[in-house]
Amino acid sequence: MGVFDDLVGQGQAVAVLSRAAAAAREVVGGGRGAGMTHAWLFTGPPGSGREEAARAFAAALLCPDGGCGHCDQCHQVMIGSHPDLESVRPQGLSYGVKLTRELILRAAGAPTQGRWRVILFEDADRATESAQNAVLKAIEEPPPRTVWLLCSPAPDDMMITIRSRCRVITLTTPGTEAVAHVLATRDSVPAPMAQFAARAAQGHISRARSLALDEGARSRREAVLAIPRSLTGVGECITAAERLVKTAEEEAAAATAALNETETSELRKLYGEGSTGKGLNRGLVRGGAGALKELEDRQKSRATRIKRDSLDSALLELVSFYRDVLAMQFGAGVELANDDLRFDLDQVARGGTPEETLRRIEAIMVCRERLDANVNPQIAVEALMLSLRG
């Protein structure tokens, strides 16, 4: 199996990347390698596989056979341990210029195995303006064997000067049948469950896998999609908002607690906590106070990002619900993402008009914008619930 085989429904992108990988092998062999460039921008909607495509391309660049999928080079790239692959994934709300400059210094090194030095920058849209300016300088004049792979939901999320210097790979949302096939063949998911998960995830492969394999994920989805019919009064709206925000906070805490403890413990040891010797422990720990404070700030930022992502996922579930309601109100013959909740969809569709449904969808999108602008989550979600009821 080649490294590109995991890219579901992305035939056009795979063809471009395969040709570029072949051109890269020509460059390594001393040829011109027409079709290979040093900066790439992978874009596409959530779940389309931006990072997976970039990582597969990295494997194709570092593998002598263009991404065979079974050699040590490919395996190391896929698990993130290859010495010539620098993989970056911003964990907080943004990625600052200091970290970006450190990344650029590492990117300037020569490849240890003689092929390429690959920088895979996931969620590059989270880089601040000053950080993007630093990246721009790096991709304008890269070392001869350094390749930048930037990932972003849309080209417009990056500075126009960066976009103009990158070759853009646009990925699409794979269809339900393609995602269901992947779940059935690669994850041994029973066909009915694979169909349900693929349809409910609307082409988001990792989301579909989570729904198929994790009962907790299915329970959280059911709780979110039960909200529209539960908003019978103001009190119910406030309760629904509290529950939604609390669930997001619990998910963020669960996802970060163990990691935070490990990071803090390792940093304290690095600065000498527990060391013996007169005055040694106290002096080193005092010297590390600034580093500990910086780590705590990063951990808080990461927890906030996970909380926001969890809330945003729930809001998109609500959008899919009202999109199905709108389809039923218009009698559109399209696949319903939430076909398993057809009774609820029908009840909501009969109880309102298409105009009201559109206003509800718009209210959800406004709530997403408010959360992205640092509005208090409880206030933003409460306002949303009242709008959905009204």
C-alpha atoms as a printed R data frame, in Angstrom:
    type eleno elety resid chain resno       x      y       z
1   ATOM     1    CA   MET     A     1   0.000  0.000   0.000
2   ATOM     2    CA   GLY     A     2   1.388  3.428  -0.960
3   ATOM     3    CA   VAL     A     3   1.247  6.439   1.335
4   ATOM     4    CA   PHE     A     4  -1.359  8.147  -0.874
5   ATOM     5    CA   ASP     A     5  -3.805  5.243  -0.628
6   ATOM     6    CA   ASP     A     6  -5.217  6.629   2.622
7   ATOM     7    CA   LEU     A     7  -6.418  9.832   0.950
8   ATOM     8    CA   VAL     A     8 -10.086  9.080   0.415
9   ATOM     9    CA   GLY     A     9 -11.725 10.631  -2.638
10  ATOM    10    CA   GLN     A    10  -8.767 12.908  -3.466
11  ATOM    11    CA   GLY     A    11  -7.749 11.536  -6.860
12  ATOM    12    CA   GLN     A    12  -6.863 14.875  -8.422
13  ATOM    13    CA   ALA     A    13  -4.680 15.955  -5.485
14  ATOM    14    CA   VAL     A    14  -2.976 12.553  -5.372
15  ATOM    15    CA   ALA     A    15  -2.090 12.819  -9.062
16  ATOM    16    CA   VAL     A    16  -0.449 16.230  -8.547
17  ATOM    17    CA   LEU     A    17   1.461 15.104  -5.456
18  ATOM    18    CA   SER     A    18   2.640 11.893  -7.111
19  ATOM    19    CA   ARG     A    19   4.059 13.841 -10.040
20  ATOM    20    CA   ALA     A    20   5.753 16.271  -7.672
21  ATOM    21    CA   ALA     A    21   7.280 13.401  -5.678
22  ATOM    22    CA   ALA     A    22   8.680 11.962  -8.926
23  ATOM    23    CA   ALA     A    23  10.132 15.372  -9.784
24  ATOM    24    CA   ALA     A    24  11.664 15.554  -6.302
25  ATOM    25    CA   ARG     A    25  13.472 12.268  -6.935
26  ATOM    26    CA   GLU     A    26  14.893 13.787 -10.120
27  ATOM    27    CA   VAL     A    27  16.211 16.741  -8.116
28  ATOM    28    CA   VAL     A    28  17.891 14.389  -5.634
29  ATOM    29    CA   GLY     A    29  19.455 12.575  -8.572
30  ATOM    30    CA   GLY     A    30  20.829 15.802  -9.995
31  ATOM    31    CA   GLY     A    31  18.046 16.564 -12.500
32  ATOM    32    CA   ARG     A    32  15.887 19.660 -12.913
33  ATOM    33    CA   GLY     A    33  12.761 18.172 -11.396
34  ATOM    34    CA   ALA     A    34  10.169 20.320 -13.157
35  ATOM    35    CA   GLY     A    35   6.968 20.344 -11.107
36  ATOM    36    CA   MET     A    36   8.672 20.361  -7.701
37  ATOM    37    CA   THR     A    37   8.537 23.474  -5.554
38  ATOM    38    CA   HIS     A    38   9.738 24.355  -2.056
39  ATOM    39    CA   ALA     A    39   6.452 25.649  -0.607
40  ATOM    40    CA   TRP     A    40   3.037 23.965  -0.610
41  ATOM    41    CA   LEU     A    41  -0.302 25.023   0.871
42  ATOM    42    CA   PHE     A    42  -2.813 22.245   1.606
43  ATOM    43    CA   THR     A    43  -6.367 23.539   1.956
44  ATOM    44    CA   GLY     A    44  -9.783 21.978   2.343
45  ATOM    45    CA   PRO     A    45 -12.759 21.774   4.722
46  ATOM    46    CA   PRO     A    46 -12.487 20.069   8.122
47  ATOM    47    CA   GLY     A    47 -12.149 16.319   7.723
48  ATOM    48    CA   SER     A    48 -10.934 16.452   4.139
49  ATOM    49    CA   GLY     A    49  -7.507 15.219   5.209
50  ATOM    50    CA   ARG     A    50  -5.243 18.256   4.858
51  ATOM    51    CA   GLU     A    51  -2.685 17.047   7.379
52  ATOM    52    CA   GLU     A    52  -2.899 13.460   6.130
53  ATOM    53    CA   ALA     A    53  -2.210 14.606   2.566
54  ATOM    54    CA   ALA     A    54   0.731 16.744   3.674
55  ATOM    55    CA   ARG     A    55   2.205 13.900   5.725
56  ATOM    56    CA   ALA     A    56   1.784 11.463   2.831
57  ATOM    57    CA   PHE     A    57   3.596 13.905   0.564
58  ATOM    58    CA   ALA     A    58   6.357 14.244   3.158
59  ATOM    59    CA   ALA     A    59   6.742 10.467   3.127
60  ATOM    60    CA   ALA     A    60   6.872 10.469  -0.670
61  ATOM    61    CA   LEU     A    61   9.649 13.072  -0.579
62  ATOM    62    CA   LEU     A    62  11.718 11.211   2.006
63  ATOM    63    CA   CYS     A    63  11.153  7.689   0.652
64  ATOM    64    CA   PRO     A    64  13.583  6.535  -2.090
65  ATOM    65    CA   ASP     A    65  10.626  4.861  -3.840
66  ATOM    66    CA   GLY     A    66   8.308  7.864  -3.744
67  ATOM    67    CA   GLY     A    67   6.149  6.773  -0.809
68  ATOM    68    CA   CYS     A    68   5.965  2.981  -0.953
69  ATOM    69    CA   GLY     A    69   4.215  2.859   2.419
70  ATOM    70    CA   HIS     A    70   6.163 -0.054   3.896
71  ATOM    71    CA   CYS     A    71   9.814  1.036   4.221
72  ATOM    72    CA   ASP     A    72  11.445  2.481   7.344
73  ATOM    73    CA   GLN     A    73  11.373  6.000   5.881
74  ATOM    74    CA   CYS     A    74   7.614  5.927   5.314
75  ATOM    75    CA   HIS     A    75   6.970  4.355   8.700
76  ATOM    76    CA   GLN     A    76   9.038  6.987  10.499
77  ATOM    77    CA   VAL     A    77   7.230  9.813   8.706
78  ATOM    78    CA   MET     A    78   3.802  8.411   9.518
79  ATOM    79    CA   ILE     A    79   4.555  8.066  13.233
80  ATOM    80    CA   GLY     A    80   6.381 11.413  13.327
81  ATOM    81    CA   SER     A    81   9.883 10.185  14.213
82  ATOM    82    CA   HIS     A    82  11.765 10.821  10.969
83  ATOM    83    CA   PRO     A    83  14.885 12.972  11.645
84  ATOM    84    CA   ASP     A    84  14.305 15.080   8.515
85  ATOM    85    CA   LEU     A    85  10.635 15.836   9.273
86  ATOM    86    CA   GLU     A    86   9.770 18.762  11.525
87  ATOM    87    CA   SER     A    87   6.077 18.472  12.361
88  ATOM    88    CA   VAL     A    88   4.422 21.456  14.044
89  ATOM    89    CA   ARG     A    89   0.882 21.615  15.375
90  ATOM    90    CA   PRO     A    90  -0.146 24.758  17.290
91  ATOM    91    CA   GLN     A    91  -1.852 23.703  20.492
92  ATOM    92    CA   GLY     A    92  -2.946 27.091  21.773
93  ATOM    93    CA   LEU     A    93  -5.090 29.869  20.418
94  ATOM    94    CA   SER     A    94  -2.280 31.095  18.177
95  ATOM    95    CA   TYR     A    95   1.301 30.423  17.127
96  ATOM    96    CA   GLY     A    96   3.639 33.297  17.900
97  ATOM    97    CA   VAL     A    97   6.640 34.758  16.135
98  ATOM    98    CA   LYS     A    98   9.131 33.506  18.746
99  ATOM    99    CA   LEU     A    99   8.246 29.864  18.154
100 ATOM   100    CA   THR     A   100   8.125 30.484  14.415
101 ATOM   101    CA   ARG     A   101  11.645 31.892  14.352
102 ATOM   102    CA   GLU     A   102  12.890 28.877  16.305
103 ATOM   103    CA   LEU     A   103  11.179 26.664  13.734
104 ATOM   104    CA   ILE     A   104  12.834 28.545  10.864
105 ATOM   105    CA   LEU     A   105  16.264 28.038  12.441
106 ATOM   106    CA   ARG     A   106  15.636 24.298  12.642
107 ATOM   107    CA   ALA     A   107  14.366 24.298   9.054
108 ATOM   108    CA   ALA     A   108  17.629 25.792   7.831
109 ATOM   109    CA   GLY     A   109  19.607 22.673   8.717
110 ATOM   110    CA   ALA     A   110  20.707 20.255   6.021
111 ATOM   111    CA   PRO     A   111  18.843 16.937   5.750
112 ATOM   112    CA   THR     A   112  20.569 14.215   7.738
113 ATOM   113    CA   GLN     A   113  19.840 11.520   5.160
114 ATOM   114    CA   GLY     A   114  20.624 13.532   2.062
115 ATOM   115    CA   ARG     A   115  17.158 13.930   0.553
116 ATOM   116    CA   TRP     A   116  14.940 16.709   1.941
117 ATOM   117    CA   ARG     A   117  14.302 18.660   5.107
118 ATOM   118    CA   VAL     A   118  10.504 18.819   5.408
119 ATOM   119    CA   ILE     A   119   8.585 21.267   7.613
120 ATOM   120    CA   LEU     A   120   4.951 20.198   8.094
121 ATOM   121    CA   PHE     A   121   3.057 23.128   9.628
122 ATOM   122    CA   GLU     A   122  -0.432 21.984  10.634
123 ATOM   123    CA   ASP     A   123  -3.066 24.666  11.326
124 ATOM   124    CA   ALA     A   124  -0.779 27.310   9.852
125 ATOM   125    CA   ASP     A   125  -3.739 29.703   9.870
126 ATOM   126    CA   ARG     A   126  -3.266 29.981  13.643
127 ATOM   127    CA   ALA     A   127   0.054 31.740  13.129
128 ATOM   128    CA   THR     A   128  -0.089 35.404  14.108
129 ATOM   129    CA   GLU     A   129   0.518 38.086  11.499
130 ATOM   130    CA   SER     A   130   4.113 38.579  12.638
131 ATOM   131    CA   ALA     A   131   4.639 34.808  12.613
132 ATOM   132    CA   GLN     A   132   3.282 34.578   9.068
133 ATOM   133    CA   ASN     A   133   5.654 37.364   8.024
134 ATOM   134    CA   ALA     A   134   8.528 35.291   9.409
135 ATOM   135    CA   VAL     A   135   7.313 32.246   7.462
136 ATOM   136    CA   LEU     A   136   7.076 34.388   4.333
137 ATOM   137    CA   LYS     A   137  10.755 35.303   4.568
138 ATOM   138    CA   ALA     A   138  11.655 31.650   5.069
139 ATOM   139    CA   ILE     A   139   9.779 30.393   2.003
140 ATOM   140    CA   GLU     A   140  10.978 33.272  -0.179
141 ATOM   141    CA   GLU     A   141  14.574 32.081   0.085
142 ATOM   142    CA   PRO     A   142  14.570 28.519   1.446
143 ATOM   143    CA   PRO     A   143  17.682 26.351   1.669
144 ATOM   144    CA   PRO     A   144  18.001 24.185  -1.468
145 ATOM   145    CA   ARG     A   145  16.726 21.013   0.180
146 ATOM   146    CA   THR     A   146  14.044 22.429   2.519
147 ATOM   147    CA   VAL     A   147  10.345 21.992   1.725
148 ATOM   148    CA   TRP     A   148   7.530 23.793   3.580
149 ATOM   149    CA   LEU     A   149   4.108 22.100   3.792
150 ATOM   150    CA   LEU     A   150   1.500 24.494   5.231
151 ATOM   151    CA   CYS     A   151  -2.031 23.376   6.126
152 ATOM   152    CA   SER     A   152  -4.997 25.742   6.330
153 ATOM   153    CA   PRO     A   153  -8.793 25.385   5.930
154 ATOM   154    CA   ALA     A   154  -8.866 27.963   3.116
155 ATOM   155    CA   PRO     A   155  -6.253 29.877   1.102
156 ATOM   156    CA   ASP     A   156  -7.699 33.178   2.373
157 ATOM   157    CA   ASP     A   157  -6.712 32.205   5.925
158 ATOM   158    CA   MET     A   158  -3.086 32.849   4.966
159 ATOM   159    CA   MET     A   159  -1.457 36.102   3.901
160 ATOM   160    CA   ILE     A   160  -1.772 36.716   0.174
161 ATOM   161    CA   THR     A   161   2.004 37.002  -0.109
162 ATOM   162    CA   ILE     A   162   2.372 33.487   1.332
163 ATOM   163    CA   ARG     A   163  -0.342 32.087  -0.946
164 ATOM   164    CA   SER     A   164   1.332 33.558  -4.002
165 ATOM   165    CA   ARG     A   165   4.577 31.751  -3.184
166 ATOM   166    CA   CYS     A   166   2.999 28.354  -2.490
167 ATOM   167    CA   ARG     A   167   1.598 25.714  -4.761
168 ATOM   168    CA   VAL     A   168  -1.961 25.202  -3.519
169 ATOM   169    CA   ILE     A   169  -3.424 21.710  -3.147
170 ATOM   170    CA   THR     A   170  -7.195 21.893  -2.660
171 ATOM   171    CA   LEU     A   171  -8.840 18.874  -1.054
172 ATOM   172    CA   THR     A   172 -12.551 18.110  -1.195
173 ATOM   173    CA   THR     A   173 -15.010 16.509   1.190
174 ATOM   174    CA   PRO     A   174 -15.194 12.771   0.409
175 ATOM   175    CA   GLY     A   175 -18.592 11.205  -0.183
176 ATOM   176    CA   THR     A   176 -20.501  9.049   2.283
177 ATOM   177    CA   GLU     A   177 -19.877  5.820   0.385
178 ATOM   178    CA   ALA     A   178 -16.124  6.441   0.206
179 ATOM   179    CA   VAL     A   179 -15.876  7.123   3.938
180 ATOM   180    CA   ALA     A   180 -18.060  4.125   4.799
181 ATOM   181    CA   HIS     A   181 -15.854  1.913   2.644
182 ATOM   182    CA   VAL     A   182 -12.742  3.069   4.516
183 ATOM   183    CA   LEU     A   183 -14.367  2.393   7.895
184 ATOM   184    CA   ALA     A   184 -15.521 -1.074   6.820
185 ATOM   185    CA   THR     A   185 -12.277 -2.177   5.188
186 ATOM   186    CA   ARG     A   186  -9.614 -0.554   7.362
187 ATOM   187    CA   ASP     A   187 -11.323 -0.377  10.750
188 ATOM   188    CA   SER     A   188 -13.515 -3.502  10.465
189 ATOM   189    CA   VAL     A   189 -16.630 -1.475  11.252
190 ATOM   190    CA   PRO     A   190 -19.910 -3.321  10.448
191 ATOM   191    CA   ALA     A   191 -21.560 -1.960   7.302
192 ATOM   192    CA   PRO     A   192 -24.662 -0.425   8.985
193 ATOM   193    CA   MET     A   193 -22.526  1.398  11.568
194 ATOM   194    CA   ALA     A   194 -20.079  2.519   8.872
195 ATOM   195    CA   GLN     A   195 -22.938  3.996   6.826
196 ATOM   196    CA   PHE     A   196 -24.388  5.770   9.859
197 ATOM   197    CA   ALA     A   197 -21.037  7.221  10.949
198 ATOM   198    CA   ALA     A   198 -20.057  8.330   7.432
199 ATOM   199    CA   ARG     A   199 -23.418 10.018   6.872
200 ATOM   200    CA   ALA     A   200 -23.472 11.704  10.295
201 ATOM   201    CA   ALA     A   201 -19.889 12.954   9.929
202 ATOM   202    CA   GLN     A   202 -20.638 14.507   6.511
203 ATOM   203    CA   GLY     A   203 -17.353 13.382   5.005
204 ATOM   204    CA   HIS     A   204 -15.185 14.168   8.054
205 ATOM   205    CA   ILE     A   205 -13.131 10.970   8.179
206 ATOM   206    CA   SER     A   206 -11.711 11.243  11.701
207 ATOM   207    CA   ARG     A   207 -15.121 12.295  13.021
208 ATOM   208    CA   ALA     A   208 -16.710  9.313  11.279
209 ATOM   209    CA   ARG     A   209 -14.139  6.966  12.786
210 ATOM   210    CA   SER     A   210 -14.826  8.418  16.238
211 ATOM   211    CA   LEU     A   211 -18.597  7.966  15.858
212 ATOM   212    CA   ALA     A   212 -18.137  4.415  14.621
213 ATOM   213    CA   LEU     A   213 -15.725  3.281  17.327
214 ATOM   214    CA   ASP     A   214 -16.528  5.429  20.373
215 ATOM   215    CA   GLU     A   215 -19.861  5.056  22.112
216 ATOM   216    CA   GLY     A   216 -19.127  8.198  24.124
217 ATOM   217    CA   ALA     A   217 -18.858 10.223  20.908
218 ATOM   218    CA   ARG     A   218 -22.235  8.905  19.777
219 ATOM   219    CA   SER     A   219 -23.765  9.799  23.146
220 ATOM   220    CA   ARG     A   220 -22.407 13.360  22.964
221 ATOM   221    CA   ARG     A   221 -23.815 13.719  19.451
222 ATOM   222    CA   GLU     A   222 -27.234 12.548  20.615
223 ATOM   223    CA   ALA     A   223 -27.173 15.034  23.490
224 ATOM   224    CA   VAL     A   224 -26.363 17.937  21.144
225 ATOM   225    CA   LEU     A   225 -28.981 16.986  18.570
226 ATOM   226    CA   ALA     A   226 -31.630 16.691  21.297
227 ATOM   227    CA   ILE     A   227 -31.252 20.410  22.051
228 ATOM   228    CA   PRO     A   228 -33.569 21.845  19.347
229 ATOM   229    CA   ARG     A   229 -36.665 20.062  20.684
230 ATOM   230    CA   SER     A   230 -35.739 20.730  24.333
231 ATOM   231    CA   LEU     A   231 -35.862 24.537  24.089
232 ATOM   232    CA   THR     A   232 -39.413 24.933  25.355
233 ATOM   233    CA   GLY     A   233 -38.747 27.884  27.644
234 ATOM   234    CA   VAL     A   234 -36.161 30.386  28.814
235 ATOM   235    CA   GLY     A   235 -35.100 28.149  31.696
236 ATOM   236    CA   GLU     A   236 -34.543 25.233  29.330
237 ATOM   237    CA   CYS     A   237 -32.412 27.486  27.091
238 ATOM   238    CA   ILE     A   238 -30.170 28.483  29.998
239 ATOM   239    CA   THR     A   239 -29.881 24.865  31.124
240 ATOM   240    CA   ALA     A   240 -28.977 23.679  27.628
241 ATOM   241    CA   ALA     A   241 -26.279 26.375  27.338
242 ATOM   242    CA   GLU     A   242 -24.799 25.477  30.720
243 ATOM   243    CA   ARG     A   243 -24.725 21.798  29.806
244 ATOM   244    CA   LEU     A   244 -23.065 22.447  26.464
245 ATOM   245    CA   VAL     A   245 -20.355 24.694  27.932
246 ATOM   246    CA   LYS     A   246 -19.754 22.353  30.874
247 ATOM   247    CA   THR     A   247 -19.321 19.389  28.552
248 ATOM   248    CA   ALA     A   248 -16.735 21.330  26.552
249 ATOM   249    CA   GLU     A   249 -14.872 22.255  29.732
250 ATOM   250    CA   GLU     A   250 -14.860 18.643  30.904
251 ATOM   251    CA   GLU     A   251 -13.517 17.463  27.550
252 ATOM   252    CA   ALA     A   252 -10.737 20.070  27.687
253 ATOM   253    CA   ALA     A   253  -9.838 19.077  31.244
254 ATOM   254    CA   ALA     A   254  -9.777 15.376  30.375
255 ATOM   255    CA   ALA     A   255  -7.629 15.989  27.316
256 ATOM   256    CA   THR     A   256  -5.043 18.157  29.093
257 ATOM   257    CA   ALA     A   257  -4.803 16.989  32.727
258 ATOM   258    CA   ALA     A   258  -2.302 14.158  32.280
259 ATOM   259    CA   LEU     A   259  -0.259 16.050  29.691
260 ATOM   260    CA   ASN     A   260  -0.078 19.171  31.868
261 ATOM   261    CA   GLU     A   261   1.150 17.149  34.840
262 ATOM   262    CA   THR     A   262   3.825 15.435  32.763
263 ATOM   263    CA   GLU     A   263   5.047 18.671  31.196
264 ATOM   264    CA   THR     A   264   5.227 20.463  34.541
265 ATOM   265    CA   SER     A   265   7.027 17.578  36.233
266 ATOM   266    CA   GLU     A   266   9.609 17.323  33.446
267 ATOM   267    CA   LEU     A   267  10.251 21.062  33.477
268 ATOM   268    CA   ARG     A   268  10.715 21.103  37.244
269 ATOM   269    CA   LYS     A   269  13.219 18.269  36.998
270 ATOM   270    CA   LEU     A   270  15.019 20.109  34.217
271 ATOM   271    CA   TYR     A   271  15.484 23.091  36.513
272 ATOM   272    CA   GLY     A   272  16.798 20.979  39.344
273 ATOM   273    CA   GLU     A   273  13.845 20.246  41.599
274 ATOM   274    CA   GLY     A   274  14.781 17.298  43.780
275 ATOM   275    CA   SER     A   275  18.512 17.763  43.211
276 ATOM   276    CA   THR     A   276  20.882 17.489  46.143
277 ATOM   277    CA   GLY     A   277  23.574 19.914  47.168
278 ATOM   278    CA   LYS     A   278  23.557 23.049  49.286
279 ATOM   279    CA   GLY     A   279  21.615 25.819  47.592
280 ATOM   280    CA   LEU     A   280  21.395 23.907  44.314
281 ATOM   281    CA   ASN     A   281  17.719 23.037  44.321
282 ATOM   282    CA   ARG     A   282  16.501 26.436  45.439
283 ATOM   283    CA   GLY     A   283  18.601 28.393  42.955
284 ATOM   284    CA   LEU     A   284  17.660 26.324  39.925
285 ATOM   285    CA   VAL     A   285  13.953 26.279  40.719
286 ATOM   286    CA   ARG     A   286  14.011 30.049  41.183
287 ATOM   287    CA   GLY     A   287  15.727 30.356  37.838
288 ATOM   288    CA   GLY     A   288  13.035 28.269  36.245
289 ATOM   289    CA   ALA     A   289  10.111 30.298  37.595
290 ATOM   290    CA   GLY     A   290   9.801 32.200  34.328
291 ATOM   291    CA   ALA     A   291   9.831 28.976  32.313
292 ATOM   292    CA   LEU     A   292   7.150 27.487  34.554
293 ATOM   293    CA   LYS     A   293   4.970 30.581  34.145
294 ATOM   294    CA   GLU     A   294   5.407 30.417  30.361
295 ATOM   295    CA   LEU     A   295   4.455 26.732  30.393
296 ATOM   296    CA   GLU     A   296   1.331 27.432  32.461
297 ATOM   297    CA   ASP     A   297   0.270 30.121  29.979
298 ATOM   298    CA   ARG     A   298   0.696 27.687  27.083
299 ATOM   299    CA   GLN     A   299  -1.289 25.047  28.942
300 ATOM   300    CA   LYS     A   300  -4.152 27.475  29.602
301 ATOM   301    CA   SER     A   301  -4.142 28.515  25.959
302 ATOM   302    CA   ARG     A   302  -4.234 24.874  24.881
303 ATOM   303    CA   ALA     A   303  -7.170 24.112  27.195
304 ATOM   304    CA   THR     A   304  -9.037 27.143  25.843
305 ATOM   305    CA   ARG     A   305  -8.432 25.983  22.280
306 ATOM   306    CA   ILE     A   306  -9.703 22.459  23.027
307 ATOM   307    CA   LYS     A   307 -12.769 23.910  24.747
308 ATOM   308    CA   ARG     A   308 -13.474 26.147  21.751
309 ATOM   309    CA   ASP     A   309 -12.968 23.280  19.323
310 ATOM   310    CA   SER     A   310 -15.379 21.135  21.324
311 ATOM   311    CA   LEU     A   311 -18.015 23.881  21.339
312 ATOM   312    CA   ASP     A   312 -17.489 24.530  17.641
313 ATOM   313    CA   SER     A   313 -17.967 20.840  16.891
314 ATOM   314    CA   ALA     A   314 -21.257 20.883  18.795
315 ATOM   315    CA   LEU     A   315 -22.397 24.007  16.938
316 ATOM   316    CA   LEU     A   316 -21.630 22.362  13.593
317 ATOM   317    CA   GLU     A   317 -23.743 19.389  14.689
318 ATOM   318    CA   LEU     A   318 -26.615 21.830  15.237
319 ATOM   319    CA   VAL     A   319 -26.003 23.349  11.809
320 ATOM   320    CA   SER     A   320 -26.286 19.877  10.261
321 ATOM   321    CA   PHE     A   321 -29.585 19.361  12.117
322 ATOM   322    CA   TYR     A   322 -31.143 22.576  10.820
323 ATOM   323    CA   ARG     A   323 -29.701 21.973   7.363
324 ATOM   324    CA   ASP     A   324 -31.648 18.699   7.326
325 ATOM   325    CA   VAL     A   325 -34.745 20.520   8.599
326 ATOM   326    CA   LEU     A   326 -34.413 23.016   5.760
327 ATOM   327    CA   ALA     A   327 -34.038 20.220   3.225
328 ATOM   328    CA   MET     A   328 -37.245 18.622   4.486
329 ATOM   329    CA   GLN     A   329 -39.110 21.932   4.416
330 ATOM   330    CA   PHE     A   330 -38.162 22.420   0.771
331 ATOM   331    CA   GLY     A   331 -38.726 18.783  -0.103
332 ATOM   332    CA   ALA     A   332 -35.168 18.504  -1.422
333 ATOM   333    CA   GLY     A   333 -34.124 15.002  -2.359
334 ATOM   334    CA   VAL     A   334 -30.724 15.135  -0.679
335 ATOM   335    CA   GLU     A   335 -29.068 12.802   1.793
336 ATOM   336    CA   LEU     A   336 -29.851 13.752   5.392
337 ATOM   337    CA   ALA     A   337 -26.848 13.771   7.690
338 ATOM   338    CA   ASN     A   338 -29.117 12.950  10.627
339 ATOM   339    CA   ASP     A   339 -31.439 10.493   8.956
340 ATOM   340    CA   ASP     A   340 -31.503  8.435  12.175
341 ATOM   341    CA   LEU     A   341 -33.394 11.367  13.759
342 ATOM   342    CA   ARG     A   342 -35.950 11.734  10.999
343 ATOM   343    CA   PHE     A   343 -38.875 11.965  13.446
344 ATOM   344    CA   ASP     A   344 -37.299 14.898  15.306
345 ATOM   345    CA   LEU     A   345 -36.384 16.571  12.028
346 ATOM   346    CA   ASP     A   346 -39.936 16.213  10.783
347 ATOM   347    CA   GLN     A   347 -41.404 17.673  13.977
348 ATOM   348    CA   VAL     A   348 -39.161 20.737  13.829
349 ATOM   349    CA   ALA     A   349 -39.747 21.142  10.089
350 ATOM   350    CA   ARG     A   350 -43.524 21.113  10.548
351 ATOM   351    CA   GLY     A   351 -43.339 23.573  13.438
352 ATOM   352    CA   GLY     A   352 -41.612 26.362  11.520
353 ATOM   353    CA   THR     A   353 -40.888 27.950   8.170
354 ATOM   354    CA   PRO     A   354 -37.777 27.855   5.980
355 ATOM   355    CA   GLU     A   355 -37.148 31.498   6.851
356 ATOM   356    CA   GLU     A   356 -37.090 30.653  10.564
357 ATOM   357    CA   THR     A   357 -34.733 27.746   9.937
358 ATOM   358    CA   LEU     A   358 -32.357 29.995   7.992
359 ATOM   359    CA   ARG     A   359 -32.403 32.507  10.836
360 ATOM   360    CA   ARG     A   360 -31.490 29.735  13.268
361 ATOM   361    CA   ILE     A   361 -28.587 28.620  11.102
362 ATOM   362    CA   GLU     A   362 -27.426 32.230  10.895
363 ATOM   363    CA   ALA     A   363 -27.639 32.533  14.700
364 ATOM   364    CA   ILE     A   364 -25.373 29.487  15.072
365 ATOM   365    CA   MET     A   365 -22.813 30.973  12.695
366 ATOM   366    CA   VAL     A   366 -22.896 34.266  14.607
367 ATOM   367    CA   CYS     A   367 -22.257 32.349  17.838
368 ATOM   368    CA   ARG     A   368 -19.217 30.696  16.237
369 ATOM   369    CA   GLU     A   369 -17.888 34.127  15.273
370 ATOM   370    CA   ARG     A   370 -18.434 35.446  18.798
371 ATOM   371    CA   LEU     A   371 -16.588 32.517  20.346
372 ATOM   372    CA   ASP     A   372 -13.716 33.083  17.932
373 ATOM   373    CA   ALA     A   373 -13.662 36.728  19.051
374 ATOM   374    CA   ASN     A   374 -13.223 35.685  22.725
375 ATOM   375    CA   VAL     A   375 -16.780 36.405  23.841
376 ATOM   376    CA   ASN     A   376 -17.571 34.617  27.111
377 ATOM   377    CA   PRO     A   377 -18.739 31.122  26.033
378 ATOM   378    CA   GLN     A   378 -21.616 30.967  28.512
379 ATOM   379    CA   ILE     A   379 -23.025 34.312  27.365
380 ATOM   380    CA   ALA     A   380 -22.579 33.507  23.664
381 ATOM   381    CA   VAL     A   381 -24.205 30.071  23.912
382 ATOM   382    CA   GLU     A   382 -27.083 31.353  26.086
383 ATOM   383    CA   ALA     A   383 -27.824 34.010  23.458
384 ATOM   384    CA   LEU     A   384 -27.768 31.306  20.802
385 ATOM   385    CA   MET     A   385 -30.186 29.035  22.651
386 ATOM   386    CA   LEU     A   386 -32.657 31.885  23.079
387 ATOM   387    CA   SER     A   387 -32.390 32.646  19.350
388 ATOM   388    CA   LEU     A   388 -33.022 29.014  18.454
389 ATOM   389    CA   ARG     A   389 -36.114 28.963  20.663
390 ATOM   390    CA   GLY     A   390 -37.409 32.245  19.259
